[in-house]
């Protein structure tokens, strides 16, 4: 059984994967995103930045699990994953007027971001990195960025005040969600909705194929069905 490890604390990414038939193991990296971005060449493309961050997260999680699996009394979860597993790391940022925007963290910055976004559009970039683990080592890697254009509505001042007060936009890339309260203020998207939520299913399927894993072999129902025959 190939284990799917999600290298992210995002409940939205986890829900997307669970709704798509997976039961991921969740491991969170301790990657310093600012340090990774600062170490990239100054002319790194926007897609390259989010992809590098996704790769750094996947590598950190895979590395930690490999160390854990070699330790005495290791958890079965880590051992199973490094014996036959995939680790997926993701990073999302909103590209507004040529500037990448991550999580605002403060109400003031969230409000400033919405002043720029309201009534306009921006590109949500999500980097994805997939590492294949086999017999205690990384055997393959595939990474790519997805891009989806988001067209924003114009919330009235009271709506925006209430949204910011909810705290939701402070901890998400671009200060909005598609699958939460922020969805009220998204007129439409051009592209993959799951990518806007944080993990693009069509792209992850292709990346899994690149490292030799078919998505159907990860589905919980398919595994249970195979075991019962």
Coordinates of N, CA and C in Angstrom, one line a residue:
X1 N 0.8 -1.2 0.0 CA 0.0 0.0 0.0 C 0.9 1.2 0.0
X2 N 0.7 2.1 -1.0 CA 1.5 3.3 -1.1 C 0.9 4.4 -0.2
X3 N 1.7 4.9 0.7 CA 1.2 5.9 1.7 C 1.3 7.3 1.0
X4 N 0.3 8.2 1.2 CA 0.3 9.5 0.7 C 0.5 10.4 1.9
X5 N 1.6 11.2 1.9 CA 1.9 12.1 3.0 C 1.8 13.5 2.5
X6 N 0.9 14.2 3.2 CA 0.7 15.7 2.9 C 1.6 16.5 3.8
X7 N 2.5 17.2 3.2 CA 3.4 18.0 4.0 C 2.9 19.4 4.2
X8 N 1.7 19.5 4.9 CA 1.0 20.8 5.0 C 0.1 20.7 6.2
X9 N 0.0 21.9 6.9 CA -1.0 22.0 8.0 C -2.3 22.4 7.6
X10 N -2.5 22.7 6.3 CA -3.7 23.3 5.8 C -4.9 22.4 5.9
X11 N -5.9 22.7 6.6 CA -7.1 21.8 6.7 C -7.9 21.8 5.4
X12 N -7.8 22.9 4.6 CA -8.4 22.9 3.3 C -7.8 21.9 2.3
X13 N -6.5 21.9 2.3 CA -5.8 20.9 1.4 C -6.2 19.5 1.9
X14 N -6.2 19.2 3.2 CA -6.5 17.9 3.7 C -7.9 17.5 3.3
X15 N -8.9 18.5 3.3 CA -10.3 18.2 3.0 C -10.4 17.9 1.5
X16 N -9.7 18.6 0.7 CA -9.7 18.4 -0.8 C -9.3 16.9 -1.1
X17 N -8.2 16.5 -0.4 CA -7.7 15.1 -0.7 C -8.6 14.1 -0.1
X18 N -9.2 14.3 1.1 CA -10.1 13.3 1.6 C -11.4 13.2 0.8
X19 N -11.9 14.4 0.2 CA -13.0 14.3 -0.6 C -12.8 13.6 -1.9
X20 N -11.5 13.6 -2.3 CA -11.1 12.9 -3.6 C -10.6 11.5 -3.4
X21 N -10.9 10.9 -2.2 CA -10.7 9.5 -2.0 C -9.5 9.1 -1.3
X22 N -8.7 10.0 -0.8 CA -7.4 9.7 -0.1 C -7.6 9.8 1.4
X23 N -6.7 9.2 2.1 CA -6.6 9.3 3.6 C -5.2 9.7 3.9
X24 N -4.8 10.9 3.7 CA -3.4 11.3 3.9 C -2.8 11.2 5.3
X25 N -1.5 10.9 5.4 CA -0.8 11.1 6.6 C -0.4 12.6 6.6
X26 N -0.6 13.3 7.6 CA -0.2 14.8 7.7 C 1.0 15.0 8.5
X27 N 2.0 15.5 7.8 CA 3.3 15.9 8.5 C 3.6 17.4 8.1
X28 N 3.9 18.2 9.1 CA 4.1 19.6 8.8 C 5.6 19.9 8.9
X29 N 6.1 20.6 7.9 CA 7.5 21.0 7.8 C 7.8 22.2 8.7
X30 N 9.0 22.4 9.0 CA 9.4 23.6 9.8 C 10.2 24.5 8.9
X31 N 9.9 24.5 7.6 CA 10.7 25.3 6.7 C 10.5 26.8 6.9
X32 N 11.6 27.6 6.9 CA 11.5 29.0 7.0 C 11.3 29.5 5.6
X33 N 10.0 29.9 5.3 CA 9.7 30.2 3.9 C 10.4 31.5 3.5
X34 N 10.5 32.5 4.3 CA 11.2 33.7 4.0 C 12.7 33.4 3.6
X35 N 13.3 32.5 4.4 CA 14.7 32.2 4.2 C 14.9 31.5 2.8
X36 N 14.0 30.6 2.5 CA 14.0 29.9 1.2 C 13.9 30.8 0.1
X37 N 12.9 31.7 0.2 CA 12.6 32.7 -0.9 C 13.8 33.6 -1.0
X38 N 14.4 34.1 0.1 CA 15.5 35.0 0.0 C 16.8 34.4 -0.6
X39 N 16.9 33.1 -0.5 CA 18.1 32.4 -1.0 C 18.0 32.2 -2.5
X40 N 16.8 32.4 -3.1 CA 16.7 32.2 -4.6 C 17.3 33.3 -5.3
X41 N 17.8 33.1 -6.6 CA 18.4 34.1 -7.4 C 17.4 35.3 -7.6
X42 N 17.8 36.5 -7.6 CA 16.9 37.7 -7.7 C 15.9 37.6 -8.9
X43 N 16.3 37.0 -10.0 CA 15.5 36.9 -11.2 C 14.6 35.7 -11.3
X44 N 14.5 35.0 -10.2 CA 13.6 33.8 -10.2 C 12.2 34.1 -10.6
X45 N 11.6 33.4 -11.5 CA 10.3 33.6 -11.9 C 9.3 33.4 -10.8
X46 N 8.1 34.0 -10.8 CA 7.2 33.9 -9.7 C 6.8 32.4 -9.5
X47 N 6.6 31.7 -10.6 CA 6.2 30.3 -10.5 C 7.4 29.5 -9.9
X48 N 8.6 29.9 -10.2 CA 9.8 29.3 -9.6 C 9.8 29.5 -8.1
X49 N 9.4 30.6 -7.6 CA 9.4 30.9 -6.1 C 8.5 29.9 -5.4
X50 N 7.2 29.8 -5.8 CA 6.3 28.9 -5.1 C 6.6 27.5 -5.3
X51 N 7.2 27.1 -6.4 CA 7.6 25.7 -6.6 C 8.8 25.4 -5.7
X52 N 9.8 26.3 -5.6 CA 10.9 26.1 -4.7 C 10.4 25.9 -3.3
X53 N 9.5 26.7 -2.9 CA 8.9 26.6 -1.5 C 8.2 25.3 -1.3
X54 N 7.5 24.8 -2.3 CA 6.8 23.6 -2.2 C 7.8 22.4 -2.1
X55 N 8.9 22.5 -2.9 CA 9.9 21.5 -2.9 C 10.6 21.4 -1.5
X56 N 10.9 22.6 -1.0 CA 11.6 22.7 0.3 C 10.8 22.0 1.4
X57 N 9.5 22.3 1.4 CA 8.6 21.7 2.4 C 8.5 20.1 2.2
X58 N 8.4 19.7 1.0 CA 8.4 18.2 0.8 C 9.7 17.6 1.2
X59 N 10.8 18.2 0.9 CA 12.1 17.6 1.2 C 12.3 17.6 2.7
X60 N 11.8 18.6 3.4 CA 11.9 18.7 4.9 C 11.1 17.6 5.5
X61 N 9.9 17.4 5.0 CA 9.1 16.3 5.6 C 9.6 14.9 5.3
X62 N 10.1 14.7 4.1 CA 10.6 13.4 3.7 C 11.9 13.1 4.5
X63 N 12.8 14.2 4.6 CA 14.0 14.0 5.4 C 13.7 13.6 6.9
X64 N 12.7 14.3 7.5 CA 12.4 14.0 8.9 C 11.8 12.6 9.0
X65 N 11.0 12.1 8.1 CA 10.5 10.8 8.1 C 11.6 9.7 7.9
X66 N 12.5 10.0 7.1 CA 13.6 9.1 6.8 C 14.4 8.9 8.1
X67 N 14.7 10.0 8.8 CA 15.5 10.0 10.0 C 14.7 9.2 11.1
X68 N 13.4 9.5 11.2 CA 12.5 8.9 12.2 C 12.4 7.4 12.0
X69 N 12.3 7.0 10.7 CA 12.2 5.6 10.4 C 13.4 4.8 10.7
X70 N 14.6 5.4 10.8 CA 15.8 4.7 11.1 C 16.1 4.7 12.6
X71 N 15.3 5.4 13.4 CA 15.5 5.5 14.8 C 14.9 4.3 15.5
X72 N 15.5 3.9 16.7 CA 14.9 2.8 17.4 C 13.5 3.1 17.9
X73 N 12.6 2.2 17.9 CA 11.2 2.4 18.3 C 10.4 3.3 17.4
X74 N 10.8 3.4 16.1 CA 10.1 4.3 15.2 C 8.7 4.0 15.0
X75 N 7.9 5.1 14.7 CA 6.5 4.9 14.5 C 6.2 4.1 13.2
X76 N 5.2 3.3 13.2 CA 4.9 2.5 12.1 C 4.5 3.4 10.9
X77 N 3.9 4.5 11.2 CA 3.5 5.4 10.1 C 4.7 5.9 9.3
X78 N 5.8 6.3 10.0 CA 6.9 6.8 9.3 C 7.6 5.6 8.5
X79 N 7.7 4.5 9.1 CA 8.3 3.3 8.4 C 7.6 2.9 7.2
X80 N 6.2 2.9 7.3 CA 5.4 2.5 6.1 C 5.6 3.5 5.0
X81 N 5.7 4.8 5.3 CA 5.8 5.9 4.3 C 7.1 5.8 3.6
X82 N 8.2 5.6 4.3 CA 9.5 5.6 3.6 C 9.7 4.3 2.9
X83 N 9.0 3.3 3.2 CA 9.1 2.0 2.5 C 8.4 2.1 1.2
X84 N 7.2 2.7 1.2 CA 6.4 2.8 -0.1 C 5.5 4.0 0.1
X85 N 5.9 5.2 -0.3 CA 5.1 6.4 -0.1 C 5.4 7.5 -1.0
X86 N 4.6 8.5 -1.0 CA 4.8 9.8 -1.7 C 4.6 10.9 -0.7
X87 N 5.5 11.9 -0.8 CA 5.3 13.1 0.1 C 5.0 14.3 -0.9
X88 N 4.0 15.0 -0.6 CA 3.5 16.1 -1.4 C 3.6 17.4 -0.6
X89 N 4.4 18.4 -1.1 CA 4.5 19.7 -0.5 C 3.8 20.7 -1.4
X90 N 3.2 21.8 -0.9 CA 2.5 22.8 -1.7 C 2.8 24.2 -1.1
X91 N 2.8 25.2 -1.9 CA 2.8 26.5 -1.5 C 2.0 27.4 -2.4
X92 N 1.2 28.3 -1.9 CA 0.3 29.2 -2.7 C 0.6 30.6 -2.4
X93 N 0.6 31.4 -3.4 CA 0.8 32.9 -3.3 C -0.1 33.5 -4.4
X94 N -0.6 34.7 -4.1 CA -1.4 35.4 -5.1 C -0.5 36.5 -5.7
X95 N -0.6 36.5 -7.1 CA 0.2 37.4 -7.9 C -0.7 38.6 -8.2
X96 N -0.4 39.8 -7.6 CA -1.2 41.0 -7.8 C -0.3 42.1 -8.3
X97 N -0.6 42.5 -9.6 CA 0.2 43.6 -10.2 C 1.7 43.3 -10.1
X98 N 2.0 42.0 -10.4 CA 3.4 41.7 -10.5 C 4.1 41.4 -9.2
X99 N 3.3 41.4 -8.1 CA 3.9 41.2 -6.8 C 3.3 40.0 -6.1
X100 N 4.1 39.0 -5.6 CA 3.6 37.9 -4.9 C 3.2 38.2 -3.5
X101 N 2.0 37.7 -3.1 CA 1.5 38.0 -1.8 C 1.2 36.7 -1.1
X102 N 1.7 36.5 0.1 CA 1.4 35.4 0.9 C 0.3 35.7 1.9
X103 N 0.5 35.1 3.1 CA -0.5 35.4 4.2 C -0.3 36.8 4.8
X104 N -1.4 37.5 4.9 CA -1.2 38.9 5.5 C -0.9 38.9 7.0
X105 N -1.5 38.0 7.7 CA -1.2 37.9 9.2 C -1.9 39.0 10.0
X106 N -2.0 40.2 9.5 CA -2.6 41.3 10.3 C -3.8 41.8 9.6
X107 N -4.8 42.3 10.4 CA -6.0 43.0 9.8 C -5.6 44.1 8.9
X108 N -4.6 44.9 9.2 CA -4.3 46.1 8.4 C -3.8 45.7 7.1
X109 N -2.9 44.6 7.0 CA -2.4 44.2 5.7 C -3.5 43.5 4.9
X110 N -4.4 42.8 5.5 CA -5.5 42.1 4.8 C -6.4 43.2 4.2
X111 N -6.6 44.3 4.9 CA -7.5 45.3 4.4 C -6.8 46.0 3.2
X112 N -5.5 46.2 3.3 CA -4.7 46.8 2.2 C -4.8 45.9 0.9
X113 N -4.7 44.6 1.2 CA -4.7 43.7 0.1 C -6.0 43.7 -0.6
X114 N -7.1 43.8 0.1 CA -8.4 43.8 -0.5 C -8.7 45.1 -1.2
X115 N -8.1 46.2 -0.8 CA -8.2 47.4 -1.5 C -7.6 47.3 -2.9
X116 N -6.6 46.5 -3.0 CA -6.0 46.3 -4.4 C -6.8 45.3 -5.2
X117 N -7.3 44.3 -4.5 CA -8.0 43.1 -5.2 C -9.4 43.4 -5.6
X118 N -10.2 44.1 -4.8 CA -11.6 44.2 -5.0 C -12.0 44.8 -6.4
X119 N -12.9 44.0 -7.1 CA -13.3 44.5 -8.4 C -12.3 44.1 -9.5
X120 N -11.2 43.5 -9.2 CA -10.2 43.2 -10.2 C -9.9 41.7 -10.2
X121 N -8.8 41.3 -10.8 CA -8.4 39.9 -10.9 C -7.0 39.8 -10.5
X122 N -6.6 38.5 -10.2 CA -5.2 38.2 -9.8 C -5.0 36.7 -10.1
X123 N -3.7 36.3 -10.2 CA -3.4 34.9 -10.4 C -3.0 34.2 -9.2
X124 N -3.7 33.2 -8.8 CA -3.3 32.4 -7.7 C -2.3 31.3 -8.2
X125 N -1.0 31.4 -7.7 CA 0.0 30.4 -8.1 C 0.2 29.4 -7.0
X126 N 0.2 28.1 -7.3 CA 0.4 27.1 -6.3 C 1.5 26.2 -6.8
X127 N 2.6 26.1 -6.1 CA 3.7 25.2 -6.4 C 3.4 23.9 -5.8
X128 N 3.7 22.8 -6.5 CA 3.5 21.4 -6.0 C 4.8 20.7 -6.2
X129 N 5.1 19.9 -5.2 CA 6.3 19.0 -5.3 C 6.0 17.6 -4.8
X130 N 6.3 16.6 -5.6 CA 6.0 15.2 -5.2 C 7.3 14.4 -5.1
X131 N 7.5 13.8 -4.0 CA 8.7 13.0 -3.8 C 8.3 11.5 -3.6
X132 N 8.9 10.6 -4.4 CA 8.6 9.2 -4.2 C 9.6 8.6 -3.3
X133 N 9.1 7.9 -2.3 CA 9.9 7.2 -1.3 C 9.8 5.7 -1.5
X134 N 10.9 5.0 -1.6 CA 10.9 3.6 -1.7 C 12.1 3.0 -1.0
X135 N 11.9 2.0 -0.1 CA 12.9 1.3 0.6 C 13.9 2.3 1.3
X136 N 13.3 3.3 1.9 CA 14.1 4.2 2.8 C 14.9 5.2 2.1
X137 N 14.5 5.6 0.9 CA 15.2 6.7 0.2 C 14.3 7.4 -0.8
X138 N 14.7 8.6 -1.2 CA 13.9 9.3 -2.3 C 14.4 8.8 -3.6
X139 N 13.5 8.2 -4.4 CA 13.8 7.6 -5.7 C 13.4 8.5 -6.9
X140 N 12.5 9.4 -6.7 CA 12.0 10.2 -7.8 C 11.4 11.5 -7.3
X141 N 11.4 12.6 -8.1 CA 10.8 13.9 -7.8 C 10.2 14.5 -9.0
X142 N 9.1 15.2 -8.8 CA 8.4 15.9 -9.8 C 7.8 17.2 -9.2
X143 N 8.0 18.3 -9.8 CA 7.5 19.6 -9.3 C 7.0 20.4 -10.4
X144 N 5.9 21.2 -10.1 CA 5.4 22.1 -11.1 C 4.5 23.1 -10.4
X145 N 4.2 24.2 -11.1 CA 3.3 25.2 -10.6 C 2.0 25.3 -11.4
X146 N 0.9 25.5 -10.7 CA -0.4 25.8 -11.4 C -0.7 27.2 -11.2
X147 N -1.5 27.7 -12.2 CA -1.9 29.1 -12.1 C -3.4 29.2 -12.5
X148 N -4.1 29.9 -11.6 CA -5.6 30.1 -11.8 C -5.9 31.6 -11.6
X149 N -6.7 32.1 -12.5 CA -7.1 33.5 -12.4 C -8.3 33.7 -11.6
X150 N -8.3 34.5 -10.6 CA -9.4 34.7 -9.7 C -10.0 36.1 -9.9
X151 N -11.3 36.2 -10.2 CA -11.9 37.5 -10.4 C -12.7 37.8 -9.1
X152 N -12.4 39.0 -8.5 CA -12.9 39.3 -7.2 C -14.1 40.3 -7.3
X153 N -15.1 40.1 -6.4 CA -16.2 41.1 -6.3 C -15.7 42.2 -5.5
X154 N -16.6 43.2 -5.2 CA -16.3 44.3 -4.4 C -17.2 44.3 -3.1
X155 N -16.7 43.7 -2.0 CA -17.5 43.7 -0.8 C -17.7 45.1 -0.3
X156 N -18.9 45.3 0.2 CA -19.1 46.7 0.8 C -18.3 46.8 2.1
X157 N -18.2 48.0 2.6 CA -17.3 48.2 3.8 C -17.7 47.3 5.0
X158 N -19.0 47.1 5.2 CA -19.5 46.3 6.4 C -19.1 44.9 6.2
X159 N -19.3 44.4 4.9 CA -18.9 43.0 4.6 C -17.4 42.8 4.8
X160 N -16.6 43.7 4.3 CA -15.2 43.5 4.5 C -14.8 43.6 5.9
X161 N -15.4 44.5 6.7 CA -15.1 44.6 8.1 C -15.4 43.3 8.8
X162 N -16.5 42.7 8.5 CA -16.9 41.4 9.1 C -16.0 40.3 8.7
X163 N -15.6 40.3 7.4 CA -14.8 39.2 6.9 C -13.4 39.3 7.6
X164 N -12.8 40.5 7.7 CA -11.5 40.6 8.3 C -11.6 40.3 9.8
X165 N -12.7 40.7 10.5 CA -12.9 40.4 11.9 C -13.0 38.9 12.2
X166 N -13.5 38.1 11.1 CA -13.6 36.7 11.3 C -12.2 36.0 11.5
X167 N -11.2 36.7 11.0 CA -9.8 36.1 11.1 C -9.4 35.2 10.0
X168 N -10.4 34.8 9.2 CA -10.1 33.9 8.1 C -9.1 34.4 7.1
X169 N -9.2 35.6 6.6 CA -8.2 36.1 5.6 C -6.8 36.3 6.1
X170 N -6.6 36.3 7.4 CA -5.3 36.6 7.9 C -4.3 35.5 7.7
X171 N -4.8 34.2 7.6 CA -3.9 33.1 7.6 C -3.9 32.3 6.3
X172 N -4.4 33.0 5.2 CA -4.4 32.3 3.9 C -3.8 33.2 2.9
X173 N -3.2 32.5 1.9 CA -2.5 33.3 0.8 C -3.5 34.2 0.1
X174 N -3.1 35.4 -0.1 CA -3.9 36.4 -0.8 C -5.1 36.9 0.0
X175 N -5.2 36.6 1.2 CA -6.2 37.1 2.1 C -7.6 36.7 1.7
X176 N -7.8 35.5 1.1 CA -9.1 35.1 0.7 C -9.1 33.6 0.6
X177 N -10.3 33.0 0.7 CA -10.5 31.6 0.5 C -11.6 31.4 -0.6
X178 N -11.6 30.3 -1.3 CA -12.6 30.0 -2.2 C -13.7 29.1 -1.6
X179 N -13.2 28.3 -0.6 CA -14.1 27.3 0.0 C -14.6 27.7 1.4
X180 N -14.4 28.9 1.8 CA -14.9 29.4 3.0 C -15.7 30.7 2.9
X181 N -15.6 31.6 3.8 CA -16.4 32.8 3.8 C -15.9 33.7 2.6
X182 N -14.7 33.6 2.2 CA -14.2 34.4 1.1 C -14.8 34.1 -0.2
X183 N -15.4 32.9 -0.3 CA -16.1 32.5 -1.5 C -17.2 33.4 -1.9
X184 N -17.8 34.1 -0.9 CA -18.9 35.1 -1.2 C -18.3 36.3 -2.1
X185 N -17.0 36.5 -2.1 CA -16.5 37.6 -2.8 C -15.6 37.3 -4.0
X186 N -15.8 36.0 -4.5 CA -15.2 35.6 -5.7 C -16.2 35.5 -6.8
X187 N -16.1 36.3 -7.8 CA -17.1 36.3 -8.9 C -17.0 35.0 -9.7
X188 N -15.7 34.7 -10.1 CA -15.5 33.5 -10.9 C -14.0 33.2 -10.9
X189 N -13.6 32.0 -11.4 CA -12.2 31.7 -11.6 C -12.0 31.2 -13.0
X190 N -10.8 31.3 -13.5 CA -10.5 30.7 -14.8 C -9.3 29.7 -14.5
X191 N -9.7 28.5 -14.4 CA -8.7 27.4 -14.1 C -9.2 26.4 -13.1
X192 N -8.4 25.8 -12.4 CA -8.7 24.6 -11.5 C -9.1 25.1 -10.1
X193 N -10.3 24.9 -9.7 CA -10.7 25.3 -8.4 C -10.0 24.7 -7.2
X194 N -9.6 23.4 -7.4 CA -8.9 22.7 -6.3 C -7.5 23.4 -6.1
X195 N -6.9 23.9 -7.1 CA -5.6 24.6 -7.0 C -5.8 25.9 -6.2
X196 N -6.9 26.6 -6.4 CA -7.2 27.8 -5.6 C -7.3 27.4 -4.1
X197 N -7.9 26.3 -3.8 CA -8.1 25.9 -2.4 C -6.7 25.5 -1.8
X198 N -5.8 25.1 -2.7 CA -4.4 24.9 -2.2 C -3.7 23.7 -2.7
X199 N -4.4 22.8 -3.4 CA -3.7 21.6 -4.0 C -4.5 21.2 -5.2
X200 N -3.9 21.3 -6.4 CA -4.5 21.0 -7.6 C -4.6 19.6 -8.0
X201 N -5.7 19.0 -7.9 CA -5.9 17.5 -8.1 C -5.4 17.1 -9.5
X202 N -5.8 17.8 -10.6 CA -5.3 17.4 -11.9 C -3.7 17.4 -12.0
X203 N -3.1 18.4 -11.5 CA -1.7 18.5 -11.5 C -1.0 17.5 -10.7
X204 N -1.5 17.3 -9.5 CA -0.9 16.3 -8.6 C -1.0 14.9 -9.2
X205 N -2.2 14.6 -9.9 CA -2.3 13.3 -10.6 C -1.2 13.1 -11.6
X206 N -0.9 14.2 -12.4 CA 0.2 14.1 -13.4 C 1.5 13.9 -12.7
X207 N 1.8 14.7 -11.7 CA 3.1 14.6 -11.0 C 3.2 13.2 -10.3
X208 N 2.2 12.6 -9.8 CA 2.2 11.3 -9.3 C 2.6 10.3 -10.4
X209 N 2.0 10.5 -11.6 CA 2.4 9.6 -12.7 C 3.8 9.8 -13.1
X210 N 4.4 11.0 -13.0 CA 5.8 11.2 -13.3 C 6.7 10.4 -12.4
X211 N 6.3 10.2 -11.1 CA 7.1 9.4 -10.2 C 6.7 8.0 -10.1
X212 N 5.8 7.5 -11.0 CA 5.5 6.1 -11.1 C 4.3 5.7 -10.2
X213 N 3.5 6.6 -9.8 CA 2.3 6.2 -8.9 C 1.0 6.6 -9.6
X214 N 0.1 5.6 -9.8 CA -1.2 5.9 -10.3 C -2.1 6.4 -9.2
X215 N -2.9 7.4 -9.4 CA -3.7 7.9 -8.4 C -4.7 6.9 -7.9
X216 N -5.2 6.0 -8.7 CA -6.2 5.0 -8.3 C -5.7 4.1 -7.2
X217 N -4.4 3.9 -7.2 CA -3.9 3.0 -6.2 C -3.8 3.6 -4.8
X218 N -4.1 4.9 -4.8 CA -4.1 5.7 -3.5 C -5.5 5.8 -2.9
X219 N -6.5 5.5 -3.7 CA -7.9 5.7 -3.3 C -8.2 4.7 -2.2
X220 N -8.8 5.2 -1.1 CA -9.1 4.3 0.0 C -10.1 3.3 -0.4
X221 N -11.2 3.7 -1.1 CA -12.2 2.7 -1.6 C -11.7 1.6 -2.5
X222 N -10.7 2.0 -3.4 CA -10.2 1.1 -4.3 C -9.3 0.1 -3.6
X223 N -8.6 0.5 -2.5 CA -7.8 -0.4 -1.7 C -8.6 -1.4 -1.0
X224 N -9.7 -0.9 -0.4 CA -10.6 -1.7 0.4 C -11.3 -2.8 -0.5
X225 N -11.6 -2.3 -1.8 CA -12.2 -3.2 -2.7 C -11.3 -4.3 -3.1
X226 N -10.0 -3.9 -3.4 CA -9.0 -4.9 -3.8 C -8.8 -5.9 -2.7
X227 N -8.8 -5.5 -1.4 CA -8.5 -6.4 -0.3 C -9.6 -7.4 -0.1
X228 N -10.8 -7.0 -0.5 CA -12.0 -7.8 -0.3 C -12.2 -8.9 -1.4
X229 N -11.5 -8.8 -2.5 CA -11.6 -9.7 -3.6 C -10.7 -10.9 -3.5

